[in-house]
Amino acid sequence: MNRKIGDQTFELVSKPTIIGTGCFVGEKEAYGPMGKYFDGYSSDDTLGQDSFEKAERKFFERAINIALRKTRLKPTDIDYMIGGDILNQLVSTNYTARDFQIPLIGVYGACSTMSESLALASGLMSGGVGKTVLCLTGSHFSAAERQYRNPLEFGNQRQTYSQWTATGAGCVILGSGDGPKITKIAFGKVTDYGVSDIANMGAAMAPAAYQVLKAFFIDTKTIPRDYDIIATGDLGKLGSDILRDLLMKDGYYLGQNYMDCGHSLFNSEQKTFQGGSGAGCSAIVFSSYLFEKLKNKEINKMLLVATGALMSTTLNQQGETIPCVAHVVEIMNLKEKVNG
Amino acid sequence: MNNEKRNQNYLKYVEQKSPKASWFKSLFHAFLIGGAICCFGQMCGDIIKSYFPLMDILLIGTWINVIVITLTILLTAFGVFDKIARFGGAGTIIPISGFANSISSCAIEFKKEGLVFGLGAKMFYIAGPVIANGVAYSLIVGIVYYILQILAVV
């Protein structure tokens, strides 16, 4: 049986292995500091489609194909996939699943979808539901802009504390065998500290990351220094600074081992202000840079804490504040047991 | 725990922590771009006047508007206008160029959902509220002006 430790954390008994990943990104992401780790990119952000929503789906498709090729699997080998995106009704995920004919569990966790999918998939697999499971998340700058903000060509100024939705999709395949394993998972509580400015996502989401990280540290009796890397999803520079401050108040010090996927996705010349955001952000950084480090054993113990702002533009206009959530996934390179 | 108090403190802290745009720099950029647009308009007016000295001043004004609007729409279509606006801020929004951009950018964006329910329905997505408020406020100003006239103040 999987064991619940403390308030929010679960320790997995049969620990699923990350057997392969794939990601496909846009041009801006490819020219950022993480560029050399990505599997592929396109300078045409429509990928030959006539709308950005259809293009996002193409990004998903390419990420899956790369991951399948790397793991030498066929779509029929996958038991089911868990994934989501930030467009209404999870259109990209649903249509991708239609084209691949893989059973689908669609989840909405806004930008936290990657760690939500990984946590759900590993929990289910540990309970015997599925042997090979695919997790999928992505986002597209232009598609997100038209749903959440203004038309692309509309001339307005971006706030200095705003972030830039990442274009790209990441795909992670879980199975069994050697490799980095998912050992513990913790689902976060929906946290709302009253931020209502939809441009300031970092400030809205930082308390959610704080809530679940603090609970995880208490449950597992660990401190941030016990991990080689603690990676949040898309808090951006401002949000990361806030998270450091919040955890510091409780005596948890986030040092050099802390990184934010969004903040490290772009460099300062790319004018994204606080860095990247969007569901694709943690997905592409985890499936490329972080997975590579795990595979090469440069890091052996890490936490992925993707954060999501569960906002609706309708309710925001009705005066509601932004509820946020974050989920923790602990990934480890376990030492191989010598059989007796 | 008292959430209201916690949220208030947090929002105050965020306000402090968030980087702020330098308003002197923003004002200067707006002055530069806004001024340039207005100078361009004046230049067009002067050129028209030198070729057609008998043209009515109101008609010249209309021509200036037509020229600025057309140019804005062209720049929007070529993807240049949003870059100028990102620099100029209110300097590009307040002149008629901002209005033209808000309509044309929506028209481009929502064309994919079809000519009637996409473009037709959403073209005034941003400009619509501006028109509605403009009409409402001018009505109020009109009533105030009418009362002041009766009272012989103006």
Short mmCIF file of C-alpha atoms in Angstrom, two decimals:
data_model
loop_
_atom_site.label_atom_id
_atom_site.label_comp_id
_atom_site.label_asym_id
_atom_site.label_seq_id
_atom_site.Cartn_x
_atom_site.Cartn_y
_atom_site.Cartn_z
CA MET A 1 0.00 0.00 0.00
CA ASN A 2 1.12 3.54 -0.68
CA ARG A 3 1.68 5.31 2.57
CA LYS A 4 0.41 8.72 3.53
CA ILE A 5 2.94 10.63 5.54
CA GLY A 6 1.84 13.70 7.40
CA ASP A 7 -0.92 15.89 6.03
CA GLN A 8 -0.42 16.02 2.29
CA THR A 9 2.40 13.72 1.20
CA PHE A 10 2.21 10.19 -0.18
CA GLU A 11 5.13 7.82 -0.39
CA LEU A 12 4.88 5.49 -3.38
CA VAL A 13 5.64 1.83 -2.83
CA SER A 14 6.07 0.73 -6.39
CA LYS A 15 7.96 3.66 -7.81
CA PRO A 16 7.42 4.44 -11.51
CA THR A 17 10.47 5.23 -13.63
CA ILE A 18 10.70 8.13 -16.05
CA ILE A 19 11.72 6.19 -19.14
CA GLY A 20 11.82 8.97 -21.65
CA THR A 21 10.84 12.52 -22.51
CA GLY A 22 10.31 14.68 -25.53
CA CYS A 23 9.80 18.35 -26.07
CA PHE A 24 9.25 20.74 -28.94
CA VAL A 25 9.46 24.50 -28.51
CA GLY A 26 9.09 27.82 -30.30
CA GLU A 27 11.88 30.01 -31.59
CA LYS A 28 12.08 32.44 -28.68
CA GLU A 29 12.49 29.57 -26.19
CA ALA A 30 15.12 27.91 -28.39
CA TYR A 31 17.23 31.08 -28.37
CA GLY A 32 17.03 31.32 -24.57
CA PRO A 33 19.56 29.93 -22.09
CA MET A 34 17.91 26.46 -22.15
CA GLY A 35 17.99 26.28 -25.95
CA LYS A 36 20.60 23.57 -26.34
CA TYR A 37 18.68 21.08 -24.21
CA PHE A 38 15.48 21.07 -26.26
CA ASP A 39 14.78 18.26 -28.70
CA GLY A 40 13.50 20.48 -31.44
CA TYR A 41 12.14 23.88 -32.32
CA SER A 42 10.44 25.67 -35.15
CA SER A 43 10.86 29.27 -36.22
CA ASP A 44 7.31 29.15 -37.59
CA ASP A 45 5.08 29.43 -34.54
CA THR A 46 2.01 28.32 -36.53
CA LEU A 47 3.71 25.10 -37.70
CA GLY A 48 1.85 25.49 -40.97
CA GLN A 49 -1.59 25.64 -39.32
CA ASP A 50 -4.13 28.38 -39.93
CA SER A 51 -4.78 29.18 -36.25
CA PHE A 52 -2.69 29.27 -33.08
CA GLU A 53 -4.99 26.80 -31.31
CA LYS A 54 -4.33 24.28 -34.07
CA ALA A 55 -0.62 25.10 -33.89
CA GLU A 56 -0.50 24.33 -30.17
CA ARG A 57 -1.89 20.89 -30.94
CA LYS A 58 0.90 20.37 -33.48
CA PHE A 59 3.48 21.18 -30.77
CA PHE A 60 1.87 18.48 -28.59
CA GLU A 61 1.97 16.02 -31.45
CA ARG A 62 5.66 16.62 -32.13
CA ALA A 63 6.59 16.30 -28.44
CA ILE A 64 4.78 12.94 -28.23
CA ASN A 65 6.40 11.67 -31.41
CA ILE A 66 9.87 12.60 -30.14
CA ALA A 67 9.25 10.87 -26.80
CA LEU A 68 7.86 7.75 -28.49
CA ARG A 69 10.81 7.60 -30.85
CA LYS A 70 13.31 7.95 -28.00
CA THR A 71 11.67 5.20 -25.96
CA ARG A 72 11.03 3.02 -29.04
CA LEU A 73 7.36 2.73 -28.15
CA LYS A 74 4.24 2.84 -30.31
CA PRO A 75 1.07 4.73 -29.33
CA THR A 76 -0.59 1.36 -28.71
CA ASP A 77 2.04 0.55 -26.05
CA ILE A 78 0.80 3.45 -23.92
CA ASP A 79 -1.92 2.44 -21.46
CA TYR A 80 -3.32 5.95 -21.13
CA MET A 81 -2.19 9.53 -21.07
CA ILE A 82 -2.72 12.22 -18.50
CA GLY A 83 -2.39 15.80 -19.55
CA GLY A 84 -3.85 19.21 -20.01
CA ASP A 85 -3.30 22.71 -21.30
CA ILE A 86 -4.44 26.20 -20.46
CA LEU A 87 -6.91 26.71 -23.29
CA ASN A 88 -10.63 26.46 -22.60
CA GLN A 89 -11.99 22.89 -22.53
CA LEU A 90 -8.39 21.55 -22.80
CA VAL A 91 -8.74 21.68 -26.57
CA SER A 92 -5.13 20.90 -27.43
CA THR A 93 -4.96 17.84 -25.19
CA ASN A 94 -8.34 16.51 -26.28
CA TYR A 95 -7.69 16.85 -29.99
CA THR A 96 -4.19 15.36 -29.63
CA ALA A 97 -5.68 12.35 -27.85
CA ARG A 98 -8.23 12.03 -30.64
CA ASP A 99 -5.49 11.88 -33.24
CA PHE A 100 -3.27 9.42 -31.34
CA GLN A 101 -6.11 7.19 -30.11
CA ILE A 102 -4.53 6.83 -26.66
CA PRO A 103 -7.02 6.73 -23.74
CA LEU A 104 -7.04 10.12 -22.05
CA ILE A 105 -7.42 11.54 -18.55
CA GLY A 106 -7.63 15.29 -19.09
CA VAL A 107 -6.65 17.39 -16.10
CA TYR A 108 -6.78 21.11 -15.58
CA GLY A 109 -4.24 22.59 -13.21
CA ALA A 110 -3.36 25.66 -15.27
CA CYS A 111 0.42 25.98 -15.23
CA SER A 112 0.73 23.28 -12.55
CA THR A 113 -0.45 20.63 -15.01
CA MET A 114 2.97 18.97 -15.46
CA SER A 115 3.49 18.10 -11.81
CA GLU A 116 -0.22 17.36 -11.40
CA SER A 117 -0.09 14.86 -14.27
CA LEU A 118 3.14 13.27 -13.01
CA ALA A 119 1.76 12.96 -9.49
CA LEU A 120 -1.55 11.47 -10.66
CA ALA A 121 0.10 9.09 -13.10
CA SER A 122 2.64 7.82 -10.60
CA GLY A 123 -0.01 7.43 -7.90
CA LEU A 124 -2.22 5.41 -10.24
CA MET A 125 0.68 3.32 -11.53
CA SER A 126 1.85 2.59 -8.03
CA GLY A 127 -1.65 1.30 -7.36
CA GLY A 128 -1.42 -1.00 -10.35
CA VAL A 129 -3.39 1.07 -12.84
CA GLY A 130 -1.26 1.14 -15.98
CA LYS A 131 2.27 0.05 -16.80
CA THR A 132 3.27 2.68 -19.34
CA VAL A 133 1.73 6.10 -18.99
CA LEU A 134 2.33 9.30 -20.90
CA CYS A 135 2.14 12.76 -19.30
CA LEU A 136 1.67 15.71 -21.59
CA THR A 137 1.45 19.48 -21.18
CA GLY A 138 2.11 22.54 -23.23
CA SER A 139 1.14 26.08 -24.04
CA HIS A 140 1.39 28.58 -26.86
CA PHE A 141 2.06 32.27 -26.40
CA SER A 142 -0.26 33.52 -29.14
CA ALA A 143 -3.11 31.16 -28.27
CA ALA A 144 -2.92 32.10 -24.58
CA GLU A 145 -2.76 35.83 -25.34
CA ARG A 146 -5.99 35.78 -27.31
CA GLN A 147 -7.83 33.81 -24.64
CA TYR A 148 -6.57 35.60 -21.54
CA ARG A 149 -5.43 39.02 -22.73
CA ASN A 150 -5.51 41.17 -25.86
CA PRO A 151 -5.14 40.59 -29.60
CA LEU A 152 -1.51 40.13 -30.63
CA GLU A 153 -1.21 43.30 -32.70
CA PHE A 154 -2.98 45.45 -30.11
CA GLY A 155 -0.59 48.15 -28.97
CA ASN A 156 -0.38 48.21 -25.20
CA GLN A 157 2.44 48.21 -22.71
CA ARG A 158 3.29 45.12 -20.69
CA GLN A 159 3.66 45.54 -16.95
CA THR A 160 7.19 45.29 -15.61
CA TYR A 161 6.03 42.45 -13.34
CA SER A 162 4.37 40.48 -16.14
CA GLN A 163 5.55 37.20 -17.63
CA TRP A 164 5.67 35.68 -21.08
CA THR A 165 3.70 32.52 -21.89
CA ALA A 166 6.12 29.88 -23.16
CA THR A 167 5.48 28.27 -26.53
CA GLY A 168 6.18 24.58 -26.50
CA ALA A 169 5.05 21.18 -25.31
CA GLY A 170 6.72 18.61 -23.10
CA CYS A 171 5.95 14.93 -22.85
CA VAL A 172 7.13 12.50 -20.16
CA ILE A 173 6.68 8.73 -20.39
CA LEU A 174 6.53 6.73 -17.15
CA GLY A 175 7.18 3.03 -17.03
CA SER A 176 9.38 0.55 -15.23
CA GLY A 177 13.09 -0.26 -15.29
CA ASP A 178 16.20 1.72 -14.62
CA GLY A 179 16.24 5.48 -14.45
CA PRO A 180 15.05 8.32 -12.27
CA LYS A 181 12.03 7.30 -10.21
CA ILE A 182 9.12 9.22 -8.74
CA THR A 183 9.23 8.48 -5.03
CA LYS A 184 6.89 10.89 -3.26
CA ILE A 185 4.04 13.11 -4.31
CA ALA A 186 2.12 15.86 -2.54
CA PHE A 187 -1.01 17.58 -3.79
CA GLY A 188 -1.36 21.23 -2.86
CA LYS A 189 -4.24 23.12 -1.32
CA VAL A 190 -5.81 25.92 -3.32
CA THR A 191 -4.26 29.06 -1.92
CA ASP A 192 -5.44 32.61 -2.41
CA TYR A 193 -3.71 35.57 -0.80
CA GLY A 194 -6.01 38.08 -2.45
CA VAL A 195 -4.03 39.02 -5.55
CA SER A 196 -6.39 40.06 -8.34
CA ASP A 197 -4.00 41.53 -10.90
CA ILE A 198 -3.85 39.01 -13.75
CA ALA A 199 -0.53 40.46 -14.92
CA ASN A 200 1.13 39.64 -11.60
CA MET A 201 1.01 35.85 -11.75
CA GLY A 202 4.22 35.39 -9.78
CA ALA A 203 2.85 37.14 -6.72
CA ALA A 204 -0.44 35.24 -6.98
CA MET A 205 1.19 31.80 -7.27
CA ALA A 206 4.07 32.11 -4.80
CA PRO A 207 1.83 31.44 -1.73
CA ALA A 208 0.56 28.21 -3.34
CA ALA A 209 4.12 26.95 -3.81
CA TYR A 210 4.88 28.03 -0.25
CA GLN A 211 1.86 26.15 1.12
CA VAL A 212 2.67 22.82 -0.50
CA LEU A 213 6.45 23.02 -0.07
CA LYS A 214 6.16 23.81 3.61
CA ALA A 215 3.73 20.92 4.09
CA PHE A 216 6.07 18.62 2.16
CA PHE A 217 9.11 19.60 4.22
CA ILE A 218 7.20 19.08 7.47
CA ASP A 219 5.68 15.76 6.32
CA THR A 220 8.96 14.29 5.14
CA LYS A 221 11.07 15.92 7.86
CA THR A 222 13.44 17.33 5.26
CA ILE A 223 14.88 20.77 4.57
CA PRO A 224 15.60 22.42 1.20
CA ARG A 225 19.30 21.58 1.51
CA ASP A 226 18.51 17.85 1.26
CA TYR A 227 17.71 18.24 -2.44
CA ASP A 228 20.06 18.78 -5.36
CA ILE A 229 17.47 20.89 -7.14
CA ILE A 230 14.12 22.34 -6.17
CA ALA A 231 12.43 23.61 -9.31
CA THR A 232 9.25 25.67 -9.29
CA GLY A 233 7.23 25.98 -12.47
CA ASP A 234 6.67 29.52 -13.56
CA LEU A 235 6.89 31.91 -10.64
CA GLY A 236 9.24 34.16 -12.58
CA LYS A 237 11.86 36.27 -10.90
CA LEU A 238 9.46 38.23 -8.72
CA GLY A 239 7.51 35.15 -7.64
CA SER A 240 10.71 33.24 -6.80
CA ASP A 241 11.92 36.10 -4.64
CA ILE A 242 8.56 36.15 -2.85
CA LEU A 243 8.68 32.37 -2.32
CA ARG A 244 12.19 32.66 -0.84
CA ASP A 245 10.93 35.35 1.55
CA LEU A 246 7.83 33.35 2.56
CA LEU A 247 9.80 30.17 3.27
CA MET A 248 12.52 32.13 5.02
CA LYS A 249 9.96 33.35 7.58
CA ASP A 250 9.41 29.71 8.56
CA GLY A 251 13.12 28.99 8.66
CA TYR A 252 13.45 27.20 5.33
CA TYR A 253 16.30 28.67 3.34
CA LEU A 254 16.24 28.17 -0.44
CA GLY A 255 19.84 28.38 -1.58
CA GLN A 256 21.70 27.83 -4.84
CA ASN A 257 19.80 24.59 -5.39
CA TYR A 258 16.58 26.49 -6.05
CA MET A 259 15.58 27.37 -9.60
CA ASP A 260 12.47 28.54 -11.37
CA CYS A 261 11.76 27.05 -14.80
CA GLY A 262 10.13 30.26 -16.03
CA HIS A 263 12.92 32.50 -14.83
CA SER A 264 15.62 30.36 -16.41
CA LEU A 265 13.83 29.93 -19.75
CA PHE A 266 14.60 33.38 -21.14
CA ASN A 267 17.49 35.78 -20.82
CA SER A 268 17.11 39.43 -19.94
CA GLU A 269 17.53 40.67 -23.53
CA GLN A 270 14.41 38.80 -24.60
CA LYS A 271 12.19 41.38 -22.86
CA THR A 272 9.97 38.95 -21.03
CA PHE A 273 10.31 40.95 -17.79
CA GLN A 274 9.91 38.33 -15.03
CA GLY A 275 10.47 35.31 -17.30
CA GLY A 276 8.35 32.59 -18.80
CA SER A 277 4.96 31.29 -17.67
CA GLY A 278 2.30 28.93 -18.94
CA ALA A 279 1.77 25.21 -18.63
CA GLY A 280 4.48 24.53 -21.20
CA CYS A 281 7.12 26.24 -19.11
CA SER A 282 7.73 23.57 -16.48
CA ALA A 283 6.94 20.85 -19.01
CA ILE A 284 9.67 21.78 -21.48
CA VAL A 285 12.30 22.57 -18.84
CA PHE A 286 11.64 19.36 -16.94
CA SER A 287 11.52 17.13 -20.02
CA SER A 288 14.76 18.54 -21.37
CA TYR A 289 17.23 20.18 -18.99
CA LEU A 290 16.18 18.59 -15.71
CA PHE A 291 15.65 15.09 -17.12
CA GLU A 292 19.05 15.21 -18.82
CA LYS A 293 20.71 16.10 -15.50
CA LEU A 294 18.81 13.30 -13.75
CA LYS A 295 19.79 10.79 -16.41
CA ASN A 296 23.47 11.77 -16.23
CA LYS A 297 23.26 11.56 -12.43
CA GLU A 298 24.40 15.17 -12.10
CA ILE A 299 21.41 15.53 -9.82
CA ASN A 300 20.04 12.62 -7.85
CA LYS A 301 17.26 14.06 -5.76
CA MET A 302 14.95 16.81 -6.88
CA LEU A 303 11.55 18.36 -6.34
CA LEU A 304 9.37 19.60 -9.17
CA VAL A 305 6.83 22.10 -7.90
CA ALA A 306 4.83 23.41 -10.85
CA THR A 307 2.54 26.22 -9.81
CA GLY A 308 -0.75 27.16 -11.43
CA ALA A 309 -2.95 30.21 -11.33
CA LEU A 310 -6.48 28.86 -11.66
CA MET A 311 -7.87 32.08 -12.97
CA SER A 312 -10.88 32.73 -15.10
CA THR A 313 -11.08 36.04 -16.90
CA THR A 314 -14.86 36.06 -16.34
CA LEU A 315 -14.65 35.72 -12.57
CA ASN A 316 -11.74 38.13 -12.46
CA GLN A 317 -13.95 40.75 -14.12
CA GLN A 318 -16.62 39.96 -11.53
CA GLY A 319 -14.15 41.04 -8.86
CA GLU A 320 -12.85 37.66 -7.71
CA THR A 321 -9.22 37.15 -6.74
CA ILE A 322 -6.93 34.48 -8.24
CA PRO A 323 -6.91 31.02 -6.60
CA CYS A 324 -3.64 29.15 -7.12
CA VAL A 325 -2.39 25.63 -6.61
CA ALA A 326 0.94 23.78 -6.73
CA HIS A 327 1.86 20.11 -6.54
CA VAL A 328 5.13 18.53 -5.46
CA VAL A 329 6.75 15.55 -7.18
CA GLU A 330 9.92 14.10 -5.69
CA ILE A 331 12.19 12.41 -8.23
CA MET A 332 15.23 10.39 -7.22
CA ASN A 333 17.97 8.28 -8.72
CA LEU A 334 17.72 5.30 -6.37
CA LYS A 335 20.77 3.24 -5.67
CA GLU A 336 20.38 -0.15 -7.29
CA LYS A 337 19.66 -2.91 -4.87
CA VAL A 338 22.05 -5.85 -4.96
CA ASN A 339 19.95 -8.97 -5.13
CA GLY A 340 21.01 -11.57 -2.75
CA MET B 1 -5.80 32.51 11.19
CA ASN B 2 -7.13 35.86 10.10
CA ASN B 3 -6.98 35.62 6.31
CA GLU B 4 -8.11 39.16 5.62
CA LYS B 5 -5.28 40.59 7.64
CA ARG B 6 -2.79 38.14 6.10
CA ASN B 7 -3.91 39.09 2.58
CA GLN B 8 -3.68 42.80 3.31
CA ASN B 9 -0.16 42.43 4.60
CA TYR B 10 0.76 40.26 1.65
CA LEU B 11 -0.61 42.69 -0.92
CA LYS B 12 1.27 45.53 0.74
CA TYR B 13 4.44 43.45 0.64
CA VAL B 14 3.88 42.55 -3.06
CA GLU B 15 3.29 46.19 -3.91
CA GLN B 16 6.65 47.02 -2.35
CA LYS B 17 8.44 44.12 -3.97
CA SER B 18 7.09 44.52 -7.53
CA PRO B 19 9.38 46.44 -9.86
CA LYS B 20 7.87 49.71 -11.00
CA ALA B 21 8.06 51.38 -14.38
CA SER B 22 9.86 54.67 -14.09
CA TRP B 23 7.05 57.18 -14.73
CA PHE B 24 9.44 59.88 -15.83
CA LYS B 25 10.75 57.59 -18.56
CA SER B 26 7.19 56.54 -19.52
CA LEU B 27 6.11 60.19 -19.72
CA PHE B 28 9.09 61.07 -21.86
CA HIS B 29 8.42 58.15 -24.24
CA ALA B 30 4.74 59.10 -24.48
CA PHE B 31 5.67 62.74 -25.14
CA LEU B 32 8.11 61.70 -27.86
CA ILE B 33 5.82 59.31 -29.75
CA GLY B 34 2.56 61.18 -29.09
CA GLY B 35 4.22 64.43 -30.16
CA ALA B 36 5.63 62.83 -33.27
CA ILE B 37 2.19 61.52 -34.29
CA CYS B 38 0.61 64.94 -33.76
CA CYS B 39 3.43 66.70 -35.65
CA PHE B 40 2.93 64.25 -38.50
CA GLY B 41 -0.80 65.07 -38.53
CA GLN B 42 -0.07 68.79 -38.56
CA MET B 43 2.41 68.28 -41.38
CA CYS B 44 -0.19 66.47 -43.46
CA GLY B 45 -2.62 69.31 -42.76
CA ASP B 46 -0.10 71.95 -43.83
CA ILE B 47 0.75 70.11 -47.03
CA ILE B 48 -2.94 69.72 -47.93
CA LYS B 49 -3.50 73.40 -47.20
CA SER B 50 -0.61 74.46 -49.44
CA TYR B 51 -2.02 72.47 -52.37
CA PHE B 52 -5.70 73.29 -51.74
CA PRO B 53 -5.70 76.76 -50.11
CA LEU B 54 -9.48 77.07 -50.32
CA MET B 55 -10.25 73.82 -48.51
CA ASP B 56 -12.39 74.09 -45.37
CA ILE B 57 -10.42 73.63 -42.12
CA LEU B 58 -12.82 70.91 -40.93
CA LEU B 59 -12.38 68.99 -44.14
CA ILE B 60 -8.59 69.20 -43.73
CA GLY B 61 -9.03 67.76 -40.23
CA THR B 62 -11.01 64.87 -41.68
CA TRP B 63 -8.30 64.20 -44.23
CA ILE B 64 -5.64 64.15 -41.50
CA ASN B 65 -7.70 61.57 -39.60
CA VAL B 66 -8.12 59.45 -42.71
CA ILE B 67 -4.36 59.48 -43.34
CA VAL B 68 -3.37 58.66 -39.74
CA ILE B 69 -5.99 55.90 -39.47
CA THR B 70 -4.95 54.30 -42.76
CA LEU B 71 -1.27 54.38 -41.83
CA THR B 72 -2.00 52.92 -38.38
CA ILE B 73 -3.99 50.07 -39.87
CA LEU B 74 -1.19 49.34 -42.34
CA LEU B 75 1.43 49.39 -39.56
CA THR B 76 -0.81 47.12 -37.44
CA ALA B 77 -1.16 44.66 -40.29
CA PHE B 78 2.61 44.56 -40.78
CA GLY B 79 3.12 43.94 -37.06
CA VAL B 80 5.03 47.16 -36.44
CA PHE B 81 2.48 49.19 -34.52
CA ASP B 82 2.49 47.09 -31.35
CA LYS B 83 6.24 47.59 -31.10
CA ILE B 84 5.90 51.37 -31.38
CA ALA B 85 3.06 51.29 -28.83
CA ARG B 86 5.09 49.19 -26.40
CA PHE B 87 7.60 52.04 -26.42
CA GLY B 88 5.22 54.99 -26.61
CA GLY B 89 2.42 53.82 -24.28
CA ALA B 90 -0.33 56.40 -23.92
CA GLY B 91 1.43 58.52 -26.55
CA THR B 92 0.15 56.10 -29.20
CA ILE B 93 -3.18 55.26 -27.57
CA ILE B 94 -4.59 58.74 -27.00
CA PRO B 95 -4.34 60.01 -30.62
CA ILE B 96 -6.76 58.48 -33.13
CA SER B 97 -4.04 55.93 -33.98
CA GLY B 98 -4.85 53.99 -30.79
CA PHE B 99 -8.48 53.71 -31.78
CA ALA B 100 -7.63 52.50 -35.28
CA ASN B 101 -5.20 49.95 -33.86
CA SER B 102 -7.70 48.59 -31.35
CA ILE B 103 -10.22 47.87 -34.12
CA SER B 104 -7.80 46.55 -36.74
CA SER B 105 -5.88 44.31 -34.31
CA CYS B 106 -9.15 42.68 -33.20
CA ALA B 107 -10.21 42.29 -36.82
CA ILE B 108 -6.96 40.46 -37.65
CA GLU B 109 -7.07 38.32 -34.50
CA PHE B 110 -10.66 37.10 -34.73
CA LYS B 111 -10.84 36.64 -38.50
CA LYS B 112 -10.00 32.96 -37.95
CA GLU B 113 -13.41 32.37 -36.36
CA GLY B 114 -15.13 33.49 -39.56
CA LEU B 115 -16.18 36.79 -41.10
CA VAL B 116 -19.54 37.09 -39.34
CA PHE B 117 -19.18 35.61 -35.85
CA GLY B 118 -15.45 36.19 -35.61
CA LEU B 119 -14.47 39.41 -37.27
CA GLY B 120 -17.93 40.96 -37.30
CA ALA B 121 -18.78 40.17 -33.70
CA LYS B 122 -15.44 40.87 -32.09
CA MET B 123 -14.04 43.76 -34.11
CA PHE B 124 -15.20 46.26 -31.48
CA TYR B 125 -14.13 44.04 -28.55
CA ILE B 126 -11.78 46.77 -27.26
CA ALA B 127 -13.13 49.85 -29.03
CA GLY B 128 -16.76 49.07 -28.15
CA PRO B 129 -16.51 49.98 -24.46
CA VAL B 130 -14.64 53.16 -25.43
CA ILE B 131 -17.44 54.20 -27.80
CA ALA B 132 -20.18 53.33 -25.29
CA ASN B 133 -18.48 55.27 -22.51
CA GLY B 134 -17.64 58.14 -24.83
CA VAL B 135 -21.30 58.52 -25.80
CA ALA B 136 -22.47 58.21 -22.17
CA TYR B 137 -20.02 60.80 -20.87
CA SER B 138 -20.67 63.26 -23.68
CA LEU B 139 -24.36 63.01 -22.83
CA ILE B 140 -23.62 63.98 -19.21
CA VAL B 141 -21.34 66.81 -20.31
CA GLY B 142 -24.09 67.97 -22.69
CA ILE B 143 -26.69 68.10 -19.91
CA VAL B 144 -24.33 70.00 -17.61
CA TYR B 145 -23.56 72.45 -20.41
CA TYR B 146 -27.30 72.93 -21.08
CA ILE B 147 -28.02 73.70 -17.39
CA LEU B 148 -25.10 76.11 -17.22
CA GLN B 149 -26.47 77.84 -20.31
CA ILE B 150 -29.90 78.26 -18.70
CA LEU B 151 -28.25 79.69 -15.60
CA ALA B 152 -26.38 82.03 -17.97
CA VAL B 153 -23.02 81.05 -16.59
CA VAL B 154 -21.59 80.36 -20.04
#
